[in-house]
C-alpha cells in the first residue's frame, strides 16, 4: 500500500541547473510533509517541510511546493550542486497524534548531479 | 549540533537470537521512534514512544519487538528471536515536541541475521 509515491527512482541533473523531485500521496489525512536527504551509510537528514495550510516553503536553495487538490508535492533545488547528489525521501505525517504519528515514506529518488 | 547516536553500527546475529539496538536521543527531545529499511525498500515506521510508553505502533511491530528507555538516556529496541527477514537498517529518530513534525534520525544500525 503505497500511500506516498515517488515515481522516479533516479534523476540526473547538470550542475547549476534546477532539480525537481516529485512526490504524490493518496491519504487525505496527511497534513504535514517533509523531505529528507540520505547519503549511503547515514541516516536520513531533515531538509525542508511544509504544512498543508501552505502551498510553498522556501529555505535557501530548496523550495517545496504543495498542491493539495492534486495530492502532489515537489522539491526544487536551484542551483544544483555536486553535494546534492543523494537519495531524497518524501515523507508525510497525519499530524493528528501530537507527536505519536510515525512518518510514512516514499521509496526515494536518487539524485545525481553531473559536473 | 546535537545529534542522535546509535550503537552498534553493525550487528551480526544468528537466527533465533535476541538483539538489542541502542539509541541516545537528542537531550531535550520528548518523542522517540524506531524505523527500519530493508535493503532496496522504503523506510518503514515501527513504533513511537513518549513519556515511557508506546504511543503508536505499526503492524510490523509484533510481539517479537519491544522498546524501553531503562535509564532515562538510552532508548532501546529489542528483537526477541530474530528471523532472517529482520535483516535491515534500523533507524532511531527523535522529535522535540508534539507541536513539531521534524524528526531527526540517527545513522542507523545494520542488522544482519544469518
PDB file of C-alpha atoms in Angstrom:
ATOM      1  CA  UNK A   1       0.000   0.000   0.000  1.00  0.00           C
ATOM      2  CA  UNK A   2       1.973   2.954  -1.301  1.00  0.00           C
ATOM      3  CA  UNK A   3       0.445   5.938   0.422  1.00  0.00           C
ATOM      4  CA  UNK A   4       3.432   8.064  -0.566  1.00  0.00           C
ATOM      5  CA  UNK A   5       4.820   7.588  -4.042  1.00  0.00           C
ATOM      6  CA  UNK A   6       7.993   8.777  -5.637  1.00  0.00           C
ATOM      7  CA  UNK A   7       7.724   7.509  -9.163  1.00  0.00           C
ATOM      8  CA  UNK A   8      11.215   8.416 -10.328  1.00  0.00           C
ATOM      9  CA  UNK A   9      13.814   6.061  -8.835  1.00  0.00           C
ATOM     10  CA  UNK A  10      16.579   8.270 -10.191  1.00  0.00           C
ATOM     11  CA  UNK A  11      17.147  11.705 -11.677  1.00  0.00           C
ATOM     12  CA  UNK A  12      20.236  13.105 -13.349  1.00  0.00           C
ATOM     13  CA  UNK A  13      20.728  16.882 -13.483  1.00  0.00           C
ATOM     14  CA  UNK A  14      23.585  19.040 -14.618  1.00  0.00           C
ATOM     15  CA  UNK A  15      25.377  21.139 -12.023  1.00  0.00           C
ATOM     16  CA  UNK A  16      23.923  24.631 -11.830  1.00  0.00           C
ATOM     17  CA  UNK A  17      20.542  23.626 -13.245  1.00  0.00           C
ATOM     18  CA  UNK A  18      17.304  23.113 -11.351  1.00  0.00           C
ATOM     19  CA  UNK A  19      16.474  19.720  -9.831  1.00  0.00           C
ATOM     20  CA  UNK A  20      12.802  18.908  -9.415  1.00  0.00           C
ATOM     21  CA  UNK A  21      11.824  15.903  -7.360  1.00  0.00           C
ATOM     22  CA  UNK A  22       8.206  14.828  -7.271  1.00  0.00           C
ATOM     23  CA  UNK A  23       6.027  13.082  -4.733  1.00  0.00           C
ATOM     24  CA  UNK A  24       2.384  12.013  -4.741  1.00  0.00           C
ATOM     25  CA  UNK A  25       0.263  10.842  -1.858  1.00  0.00           C
ATOM     26  CA  UNK A  26      -3.077   9.118  -1.557  1.00  0.00           C
ATOM     27  CA  UNK A  27      -4.055   9.502   2.098  1.00  0.00           C
ATOM     28  CA  UNK A  28      -6.186  12.626   2.616  1.00  0.00           C
ATOM     29  CA  UNK A  29      -5.366  12.519   6.324  1.00  0.00           C
ATOM     30  CA  UNK A  30      -1.776  13.586   5.665  1.00  0.00           C
ATOM     31  CA  UNK A  31      -1.344  17.228   6.563  1.00  0.00           C
ATOM     32  CA  UNK A  32       2.378  17.708   7.005  1.00  0.00           C
ATOM     33  CA  UNK A  33       5.075  16.804   4.531  1.00  0.00           C
ATOM     34  CA  UNK A  34       8.826  16.558   4.852  1.00  0.00           C
ATOM     35  CA  UNK A  35      11.788  15.977   2.595  1.00  0.00           C
ATOM     36  CA  UNK A  36      14.802  14.081   3.793  1.00  0.00           C
ATOM     37  CA  UNK A  37      18.165  13.628   2.163  1.00  0.00           C
ATOM     38  CA  UNK A  38      20.175  10.470   2.657  1.00  0.00           C
ATOM     39  CA  UNK A  39      23.770   9.613   1.873  1.00  0.00           C
ATOM     40  CA  UNK A  40      24.928   5.973   1.829  1.00  0.00           C
ATOM     41  CA  UNK A  41      25.610   4.516   5.289  1.00  0.00           C
ATOM     42  CA  UNK A  42      23.976   7.511   7.005  1.00  0.00           C
ATOM     43  CA  UNK A  43      20.543   8.191   8.418  1.00  0.00           C
ATOM     44  CA  UNK A  44      18.022  10.451   6.686  1.00  0.00           C
ATOM     45  CA  UNK A  45      18.734  14.156   7.238  1.00  0.00           C
ATOM     46  CA  UNK A  46      15.819  16.558   7.505  1.00  0.00           C
ATOM     47  CA  UNK A  47      15.825  19.077   4.676  1.00  0.00           C
ATOM     48  CA  UNK A  48      12.610  21.052   4.491  1.00  0.00           C
ATOM     49  CA  UNK A  49       8.938  20.667   5.352  1.00  0.00           C
ATOM     50  CA  UNK A  50       5.548  22.117   4.569  1.00  0.00           C
ATOM     51  CA  UNK A  51       2.219  22.207   6.290  1.00  0.00           C
ATOM     52  CA  UNK A  52      -0.942  21.541   4.329  1.00  0.00           C
ATOM     53  CA  UNK A  53      -2.152  25.063   5.034  1.00  0.00           C
ATOM     54  CA  UNK A  54       0.649  26.407   2.842  1.00  0.00           C
ATOM     55  CA  UNK A  55       1.447  25.875  -0.803  1.00  0.00           C
ATOM     56  CA  UNK A  56       5.099  26.870  -0.738  1.00  0.00           C
ATOM     57  CA  UNK A  57       8.001  26.896   1.663  1.00  0.00           C
ATOM     58  CA  UNK A  58      11.464  28.130   0.827  1.00  0.00           C
ATOM     59  CA  UNK A  59      14.808  27.671   2.545  1.00  0.00           C
ATOM     60  CA  UNK A  60      17.838  28.855   0.664  1.00  0.00           C
ATOM     61  CA  UNK A  61      18.279  26.787  -2.479  1.00  0.00           C
ATOM     62  CA  UNK A  62      15.416  24.474  -1.512  1.00  0.00           C
ATOM     63  CA  UNK A  63      11.740  25.137  -2.161  1.00  0.00           C
ATOM     64  CA  UNK A  64       8.868  22.752  -1.571  1.00  0.00           C
ATOM     65  CA  UNK A  65       5.562  23.214  -3.355  1.00  0.00           C
ATOM     66  CA  UNK A  66       2.327  21.562  -2.275  1.00  0.00           C
ATOM     67  CA  UNK A  67      -0.743  21.093  -4.463  1.00  0.00           C
ATOM     68  CA  UNK A  68      -3.247  19.711  -2.007  1.00  0.00           C
ATOM     69  CA  UNK A  69      -6.048  19.213  -4.519  1.00  0.00           C
ATOM     70  CA  UNK A  70      -3.755  17.089  -6.679  1.00  0.00           C
ATOM     71  CA  UNK A  71      -2.147  15.430  -3.651  1.00  0.00           C
ATOM     72  CA  UNK A  72       1.213  16.303  -5.113  1.00  0.00           C
ATOM     73  CA  UNK A  73       4.332  17.947  -3.804  1.00  0.00           C
ATOM     74  CA  UNK A  74       7.660  18.757  -5.321  1.00  0.00           C
ATOM     75  CA  UNK A  75      11.097  19.759  -4.127  1.00  0.00           C
ATOM     76  CA  UNK A  76      13.047  22.260  -6.204  1.00  0.00           C
ATOM     77  CA  UNK A  77      16.776  22.652  -5.758  1.00  0.00           C
ATOM     78  CA  UNK A  78      18.356  25.581  -7.541  1.00  0.00           C
ATOM     79  CA  UNK A  79      21.137  25.807  -8.416  1.00  0.00           C
ATOM     80  CA  UNK A  80      22.028  22.130  -8.091  1.00  0.00           C
ATOM     81  CA  UNK A  81      25.448  21.389  -6.640  1.00  0.00           C
ATOM     82  CA  UNK A  82      27.572  18.212  -6.625  1.00  0.00           C
ATOM     83  CA  UNK A  83      26.986  17.802  -2.883  1.00  0.00           C
ATOM     84  CA  UNK A  84      23.278  17.491  -3.572  1.00  0.00           C
ATOM     85  CA  UNK A  85      23.845  14.025  -5.037  1.00  0.00           C
ATOM     86  CA  UNK A  86      21.975  11.737  -2.628  1.00  0.00           C
ATOM     87  CA  UNK A  87      18.719   9.861  -2.213  1.00  0.00           C
ATOM     88  CA  UNK A  88      15.784  12.150  -1.437  1.00  0.00           C
ATOM     89  CA  UNK A  89      12.811  10.843   0.500  1.00  0.00           C
ATOM     90  CA  UNK A  90       9.394  12.386   0.660  1.00  0.00           C
ATOM     91  CA  UNK A  91       7.586  11.699   3.952  1.00  0.00           C
ATOM     92  CA  UNK A  92       4.162  12.504   5.301  1.00  0.00           C
ATOM     93  CA  UNK A  93       2.519  12.753   8.695  1.00  0.00           C
ATOM     94  CA  UNK A  94      -1.133  12.692   9.648  1.00  0.00           C
ATOM     95  CA  UNK A  95      -0.351  15.274  12.280  1.00  0.00           C
ATOM     96  CA  UNK A  96      -3.210  14.140  14.468  1.00  0.00           C
ATOM     97  CA  UNK A  97      -1.249  12.210  17.056  1.00  0.00           C
ATOM     98  CA  UNK A  98       0.579  15.102  18.702  1.00  0.00           C
ATOM     99  CA  UNK A  99       3.930  13.523  18.010  1.00  0.00           C
ATOM    100  CA  UNK A 100       2.814   9.919  18.153  1.00  0.00           C
ATOM    101  CA  UNK A 101       2.487   9.589  14.402  1.00  0.00           C
ATOM    102  CA  UNK A 102       5.168   7.789  12.526  1.00  0.00           C
ATOM    103  CA  UNK A 103       6.215   9.194   9.191  1.00  0.00           C
ATOM    104  CA  UNK A 104       5.162   7.438   6.003  1.00  0.00           C
ATOM    105  CA  UNK A 105       7.985   7.459   3.484  1.00  0.00           C
ATOM    106  CA  UNK A 106       8.187   7.168  -0.261  1.00  0.00           C
ATOM    107  CA  UNK A 107      10.739   4.868  -1.859  1.00  0.00           C
ATOM    108  CA  UNK A 108      13.115   7.706  -2.619  1.00  0.00           C
ATOM    109  CA  UNK A 109      14.662   9.322  -5.683  1.00  0.00           C
ATOM    110  CA  UNK A 110      18.374   9.056  -6.293  1.00  0.00           C
ATOM    111  CA  UNK A 111      19.517  12.470  -7.480  1.00  0.00           C
ATOM    112  CA  UNK A 112      22.757  12.571  -9.414  1.00  0.00           C
ATOM    113  CA  UNK A 113      24.315  15.948 -10.131  1.00  0.00           C
ATOM    114  CA  UNK A 114      26.621  15.810 -13.103  1.00  0.00           C
ATOM    115  CA  UNK A 115      29.510  18.278 -13.402  1.00  0.00           C
TER     116      UNK A 115
ATOM    117  CA  UNK B   1      24.900  20.493  16.761  1.00  0.00           C
ATOM    118  CA  UNK B   2      23.111  17.842  18.862  1.00  0.00           C
ATOM    119  CA  UNK B   3      22.563  14.556  17.095  1.00  0.00           C
ATOM    120  CA  UNK B   4      21.016  11.158  17.575  1.00  0.00           C
ATOM    121  CA  UNK B   5      23.567   8.395  18.077  1.00  0.00           C
ATOM    122  CA  UNK B   6      23.088   4.656  17.642  1.00  0.00           C
ATOM    123  CA  UNK B   7      25.094   1.616  18.650  1.00  0.00           C
ATOM    124  CA  UNK B   8      26.282  -0.698  17.322  1.00  0.00           C
ATOM    125  CA  UNK B   9      26.741   0.438  13.755  1.00  0.00           C
ATOM    126  CA  UNK B  10      26.602  -3.172  12.574  1.00  0.00           C
ATOM    127  CA  UNK B  11      25.261  -6.223  14.385  1.00  0.00           C
ATOM    128  CA  UNK B  12      25.505  -9.766  13.081  1.00  0.00           C
ATOM    129  CA  UNK B  13      23.433 -12.387  14.834  1.00  0.00           C
ATOM    130  CA  UNK B  14      22.189 -15.899  14.304  1.00  0.00           C
ATOM    131  CA  UNK B  15      18.554 -16.652  13.643  1.00  0.00           C
ATOM    132  CA  UNK B  16      16.656 -17.134  16.880  1.00  0.00           C
ATOM    133  CA  UNK B  17      18.976 -14.969  18.960  1.00  0.00           C
ATOM    134  CA  UNK B  18      17.908 -11.845  20.829  1.00  0.00           C
ATOM    135  CA  UNK B  19      19.364  -8.487  19.836  1.00  0.00           C
ATOM    136  CA  UNK B  20      19.206  -5.086  21.470  1.00  0.00           C
ATOM    137  CA  UNK B  21      19.759  -1.966  19.430  1.00  0.00           C
ATOM    138  CA  UNK B  22      20.589   1.214  21.294  1.00  0.00           C
ATOM    139  CA  UNK B  23      19.911   4.862  20.632  1.00  0.00           C
ATOM    140  CA  UNK B  24      20.835   8.013  22.518  1.00  0.00           C
ATOM    141  CA  UNK B  25      18.237  10.660  21.631  1.00  0.00           C
ATOM    142  CA  UNK B  26      18.861  14.386  21.415  1.00  0.00           C
ATOM    143  CA  UNK B  27      18.741  15.516  25.029  1.00  0.00           C
ATOM    144  CA  UNK B  28      15.675  17.781  25.113  1.00  0.00           C
ATOM    145  CA  UNK B  29      13.585  15.751  22.674  1.00  0.00           C
ATOM    146  CA  UNK B  30      10.483  14.109  24.034  1.00  0.00           C
ATOM    147  CA  UNK B  31       9.340  11.656  21.358  1.00  0.00           C
ATOM    148  CA  UNK B  32      11.330   8.683  20.136  1.00  0.00           C
ATOM    149  CA  UNK B  33      10.839   6.385  17.188  1.00  0.00           C
ATOM    150  CA  UNK B  34      12.204   3.296  15.534  1.00  0.00           C
ATOM    151  CA  UNK B  35      12.122   2.758  11.789  1.00  0.00           C
ATOM    152  CA  UNK B  36      13.601   0.066   9.593  1.00  0.00           C
ATOM    153  CA  UNK B  37      14.698  -0.078   5.993  1.00  0.00           C
ATOM    154  CA  UNK B  38      15.073  -3.450   4.338  1.00  0.00           C
ATOM    155  CA  UNK B  39      17.638  -3.325   1.541  1.00  0.00           C
ATOM    156  CA  UNK B  40      16.137  -1.778  -1.570  1.00  0.00           C
ATOM    157  CA  UNK B  41      12.870  -0.888   0.115  1.00  0.00           C
ATOM    158  CA  UNK B  42      11.453   2.206   1.754  1.00  0.00           C
ATOM    159  CA  UNK B  43      11.901   3.370   5.314  1.00  0.00           C
ATOM    160  CA  UNK B  44       9.088   1.913   7.440  1.00  0.00           C
ATOM    161  CA  UNK B  45       7.751   3.134  10.770  1.00  0.00           C
ATOM    162  CA  UNK B  46       7.870   0.630  13.619  1.00  0.00           C
ATOM    163  CA  UNK B  47       6.967   2.397  16.845  1.00  0.00           C
ATOM    164  CA  UNK B  48       6.738   5.738  18.618  1.00  0.00           C
ATOM    165  CA  UNK B  49       7.449   6.243  22.324  1.00  0.00           C
ATOM    166  CA  UNK B  50       6.578   9.086  24.662  1.00  0.00           C
ATOM    167  CA  UNK B  51       6.562   9.502  28.420  1.00  0.00           C
ATOM    168  CA  UNK B  52       7.902   5.988  28.886  1.00  0.00           C
ATOM    169  CA  UNK B  53       5.223   4.228  26.940  1.00  0.00           C
ATOM    170  CA  UNK B  54       4.405   3.256  23.390  1.00  0.00           C
ATOM    171  CA  UNK B  55       2.292   5.891  21.637  1.00  0.00           C
ATOM    172  CA  UNK B  56       1.734   4.147  18.333  1.00  0.00           C
ATOM    173  CA  UNK B  57       2.997   1.051  16.582  1.00  0.00           C
ATOM    174  CA  UNK B  58       2.757  -0.346  13.091  1.00  0.00           C
ATOM    175  CA  UNK B  59       1.661  -3.844  12.141  1.00  0.00           C
ATOM    176  CA  UNK B  60       5.321  -4.725  11.709  1.00  0.00           C
ATOM    177  CA  UNK B  61       5.895  -4.185  15.433  1.00  0.00           C
ATOM    178  CA  UNK B  62       4.634  -7.545  16.667  1.00  0.00           C
ATOM    179  CA  UNK B  63       5.285  -9.409  19.913  1.00  0.00           C
ATOM    180  CA  UNK B  64       8.859 -10.111  18.872  1.00  0.00           C
ATOM    181  CA  UNK B  65       9.679  -6.446  19.308  1.00  0.00           C
ATOM    182  CA  UNK B  66       9.841  -4.324  22.435  1.00  0.00           C
ATOM    183  CA  UNK B  67      11.130  -0.870  23.312  1.00  0.00           C
ATOM    184  CA  UNK B  68      12.173   0.775  26.533  1.00  0.00           C
ATOM    185  CA  UNK B  69      14.137   3.625  27.971  1.00  0.00           C
ATOM    186  CA  UNK B  70      15.628   1.908  31.004  1.00  0.00           C
ATOM    187  CA  UNK B  71      17.950   4.615  32.317  1.00  0.00           C
ATOM    188  CA  UNK B  72      16.374   7.829  31.038  1.00  0.00           C
ATOM    189  CA  UNK B  73      19.117   8.075  28.453  1.00  0.00           C
ATOM    190  CA  UNK B  74      19.300   5.113  26.096  1.00  0.00           C
ATOM    191  CA  UNK B  75      16.256   4.189  24.034  1.00  0.00           C
ATOM    192  CA  UNK B  76      16.398   0.535  23.045  1.00  0.00           C
ATOM    193  CA  UNK B  77      14.759  -1.768  20.546  1.00  0.00           C
ATOM    194  CA  UNK B  78      14.789  -5.450  21.420  1.00  0.00           C
ATOM    195  CA  UNK B  79      14.058  -8.222  18.964  1.00  0.00           C
ATOM    196  CA  UNK B  80      13.423 -11.357  20.974  1.00  0.00           C
ATOM    197  CA  UNK B  81      14.021 -14.111  18.463  1.00  0.00           C
ATOM    198  CA  UNK B  82      15.479 -12.803  15.248  1.00  0.00           C
ATOM    199  CA  UNK B  83      14.399 -14.074  11.847  1.00  0.00           C
ATOM    200  CA  UNK B  84      16.189 -13.813   8.528  1.00  0.00           C
ATOM    201  CA  UNK B  85      13.674 -11.211   7.388  1.00  0.00           C
ATOM    202  CA  UNK B  86      14.630  -8.935  10.288  1.00  0.00           C
ATOM    203  CA  UNK B  87      17.846  -8.135   8.423  1.00  0.00           C
ATOM    204  CA  UNK B  88      17.626  -4.403   7.738  1.00  0.00           C
ATOM    205  CA  UNK B  89      18.899  -0.976   8.698  1.00  0.00           C
ATOM    206  CA  UNK B  90      17.232   0.186  11.894  1.00  0.00           C
ATOM    207  CA  UNK B  91      16.972   3.918  12.435  1.00  0.00           C
ATOM    208  CA  UNK B  92      16.177   5.706  15.651  1.00  0.00           C
ATOM    209  CA  UNK B  93      14.565   9.132  15.371  1.00  0.00           C
ATOM    210  CA  UNK B  94      13.596  11.807  17.858  1.00  0.00           C
ATOM    211  CA  UNK B  95      11.192  14.734  17.923  1.00  0.00           C
ATOM    212  CA  UNK B  96      11.391  17.858  20.032  1.00  0.00           C
ATOM    213  CA  UNK B  97       7.709  18.120  20.985  1.00  0.00           C
ATOM    214  CA  UNK B  98       4.159  17.341  19.955  1.00  0.00           C
ATOM    215  CA  UNK B  99       3.963  20.714  18.234  1.00  0.00           C
ATOM    216  CA  UNK B 100       6.725  19.871  15.795  1.00  0.00           C
ATOM    217  CA  UNK B 101       6.988  17.333  12.996  1.00  0.00           C
ATOM    218  CA  UNK B 102      10.651  17.323  12.040  1.00  0.00           C
ATOM    219  CA  UNK B 103      12.041  14.037  13.231  1.00  0.00           C
ATOM    220  CA  UNK B 104      15.810  13.767  13.483  1.00  0.00           C
ATOM    221  CA  UNK B 105      17.364  10.445  12.569  1.00  0.00           C
ATOM    222  CA  UNK B 106      20.391   8.615  13.817  1.00  0.00           C
ATOM    223  CA  UNK B 107      22.940   6.979  11.496  1.00  0.00           C
ATOM    224  CA  UNK B 108      21.323   3.556  11.821  1.00  0.00           C
ATOM    225  CA  UNK B 109      22.311   0.059  12.881  1.00  0.00           C
ATOM    226  CA  UNK B 110      22.740  -2.531  10.183  1.00  0.00           C
ATOM    227  CA  UNK B 111      21.330  -5.809  11.485  1.00  0.00           C
ATOM    228  CA  UNK B 112      22.350  -8.966   9.656  1.00  0.00           C
ATOM    229  CA  UNK B 113      20.622 -12.190  10.663  1.00  0.00           C
ATOM    230  CA  UNK B 114      22.308 -15.360   9.427  1.00  0.00           C
TER     231      UNK B 114
END
